[in-house]
Amino acid sequence: MIPLLELSAAHPVHTAWRGLPADQQPAWPDPAALDAAAATLSRSLPLVMPRECDTLKSRLAAVARGEAFLVQGGDCAEALDTVNATSISRTADTLQQLASVFGYMMSLPVVTVARMAGQYAKPRSRDTETRDGVELPAYRGDAVNGHPFTAADRAPDPHRLVRAYHTSAATLNLVRAYGAGEQSRPEHVLTALRQFTVASRACERHEALTEEIERVGGFTGTGDGWHTPGELFMSHEGLLLDYESALARVDAATGRAYATSGHLLWIGERTRRLDGAHVEFFSRIGNPVAVKIGPNTGVDDVLALIERLSPDGEPGRLTLVARMGAGKVREVLPDLVEKVTAEGLPVAWVCDPMHGNTVSAPSGHKTRRFDDVVDELVGFFEVLRGVGAHPGGVHLELTGDDVTECVGGGAGVDYSDLPRRYRSLCDPRLNRDQSLALAFRLAELLAVAPGAGGALR
Ligand code: PEP
Ligand code: MN
C-alpha cells in the first residue's frame, strides 16, 4: 500500500499545544517571517515515514523488555555552515563500532540511533549572553540564530528553520546511502575496532575483548535476525514547536499523527513541564519519544510524564533518559526506577552521562571529564541492576572527528589541549577514541570476562 501522509491544519497535533506555556522558544523579531517559514515547511516532504518510526518503536520495545540495548549519540548541536560528509560518515561509523562493543558486552542486539539530521535547536540557561558589556541574544542552535557574537548573527531568523530542514534532508540522504553500502558491513566495523585497539595506550587490556568481538563476528546482524547492520535511526530534541508542528503529518491509513522531522524525538530537561506545550505536542505524535530526567525530578513527575506520554503503555513508545551526574546517580535514581518498575510501566531506561557532568576548564572551555562520564555510567548500571531493572542504553554526545573537547580517556586529552580542536558550538563531545575507550572501559569495570559472551544481564 502506498503510504499517504496528510497535512490537516485543524488536527490537534497542530493546534492543541498553541497557547500553552512553551519554554525555550526564540523571540522571533518578525512573526510574519516565522509564519512564512512554517508555511514552507508545511508544504515540504516528510523526512521520515511513520512505518520507520514504528520499526524503531518495536526495537525500543525490545529494549524496555530487557532484550536489546540502545546506543544513541552524536553532536550536541549540528552546524549548518560546517556540516560535511566526512564528519557524518565518521560519526555513523563510530556509532556502529560502539554498537559492536556494547552488543558484545551486553550479549544483546543493539538499536543504533544518531543525534543527527535535525539536532539544530538548543535550550539555554539564559536568554542573553554578555561579553565586554555587550548583551546579545543567546545562541539557540543553527535553526534559530548564528553562533558568532554579533548582533546580526544572534538575531533569530526563521529562514534558518527551512535551511535546517533541507540540511537534515541531505544528511539523512547520506546516512541512508552509507547504511546501504560497504562501510556498515561487519568486516568494516571489525577492522576499525582492531585499528583502535592496536593504536590505543591500553592495547594489551583491550586486546582480549577485541579478539572476542572478532570471534563472534562483530555482534551486529544478530538478535533474532532483526538487527540489520547499518540500520541507523535519526533523533533530535523536539524543541522548536513551530518547526515540529509544521512537519507533523497524519498517516491516512491509521489516522495517527507523526512528527516527520526524525524517527525519535525527545523532550529536554528544561521543557518537560507537565502543563507545557512540549508535553502536549509530544502526546499527540505516534513516534517513539524520550524524555530527559535530571537530578531534581520527583517520582510524581516521572509517573505523570509516563501517564501523559504513554497512557496506553504502548511498547517502545517511551524512553526515559537519566542525566543525573556522577555524584548523584546512585542517590537519586534508585527511587525513580523502583517506583516506575513497581507500577509495571513499560519504559526503557537509558543513561546520558554527559549533561550532569559539565565543568569549566581553567581556560574557560566547557568540558567533561572522561572519568566522570564512566563513573555515572557505572552508577547507572549498578542502580538498574540493583533494583532488578534493565540498563537499557547510553545517550552520548560524541563525534567521529578527532576533536579535543572532553578531557581524559584513551587519547589522553588534557585541559591544555582543549583550545586545539574545540569545535563544538555548544556542549563538549567525546571524540572517536574517547567514545570507544568509554565502551571498553565500561566492559572492563563491569567485569565482562572475554569468552563469557557478555555477562551483564
Ligand atoms: C542536550 O541533550 O543537548 C541537552 C540540552 O540535554 P538536557 O535537556 O538533558 O539538558
Ligand atoms: Mn548538549
mmCIF file of N, CA and C in Angstrom, residues 2 22 29 50 111 126 139 146 175 193 199 289 332:
data_model
loop_
_atom_site.group_PDB
_atom_site.id
_atom_site.type_symbol
_atom_site.label_atom_id
_atom_site.label_comp_id
_atom_site.label_asym_id
_atom_site.label_seq_id
_atom_site.Cartn_x
_atom_site.Cartn_y
_atom_site.Cartn_z
ATOM 1 N N ILE A 2 0.535 2.237 -0.783
ATOM 2 C CA ILE A 2 1.304 3.484 -0.799
ATOM 3 C C ILE A 2 0.910 4.295 0.433
ATOM 4 N N ALA A 22 5.137 27.529 26.440
ATOM 5 C CA ALA A 22 6.167 26.876 25.629
ATOM 6 C C ALA A 22 7.522 27.461 26.006
ATOM 7 N N PRO A 29 11.879 38.078 15.864
ATOM 8 C CA PRO A 29 11.560 39.506 15.749
ATOM 9 C C PRO A 29 10.455 39.790 14.727
ATOM 10 N N PRO A 50 6.118 7.184 8.832
ATOM 11 C CA PRO A 50 5.578 6.566 10.045
ATOM 12 C C PRO A 50 6.016 5.111 10.229
ATOM 13 N N VAL A 111 20.179 -1.360 19.157
ATOM 14 C CA VAL A 111 19.451 -0.391 18.352
ATOM 15 C C VAL A 111 20.334 0.845 18.288
ATOM 16 N N ARG A 126 20.250 30.961 29.891
ATOM 17 C CA ARG A 126 19.937 32.396 29.900
ATOM 18 C C ARG A 126 19.509 32.850 28.502
ATOM 19 N N TYR A 139 22.921 32.155 21.880
ATOM 20 C CA TYR A 139 22.900 31.236 20.736
ATOM 21 C C TYR A 139 21.912 30.108 21.042
ATOM 22 N N GLY A 146 22.827 32.542 14.600
ATOM 23 C CA GLY A 146 24.212 32.155 14.336
ATOM 24 C C GLY A 146 25.048 32.190 15.609
ATOM 25 N N VAL A 175 23.272 9.391 5.107
ATOM 26 C CA VAL A 175 23.263 8.298 6.084
ATOM 27 C C VAL A 175 22.591 7.062 5.488
ATOM 28 N N LEU A 193 37.687 -1.432 14.743
ATOM 29 C CA LEU A 193 37.911 -1.744 16.163
ATOM 30 C C LEU A 193 39.335 -2.238 16.384
ATOM 31 N N ALA A 199 46.246 0.923 18.201
ATOM 32 C CA ALA A 199 46.790 2.263 18.438
ATOM 33 C C ALA A 199 46.600 2.723 19.879
ATOM 34 N N VAL A 289 9.182 8.334 21.610
ATOM 35 C CA VAL A 289 9.672 9.586 22.197
ATOM 36 C C VAL A 289 10.488 9.275 23.457
ATOM 37 N N VAL A 332 19.937 9.399 43.599
ATOM 38 C CA VAL A 332 18.641 9.867 43.116
ATOM 39 C C VAL A 332 17.876 8.828 42.288
#
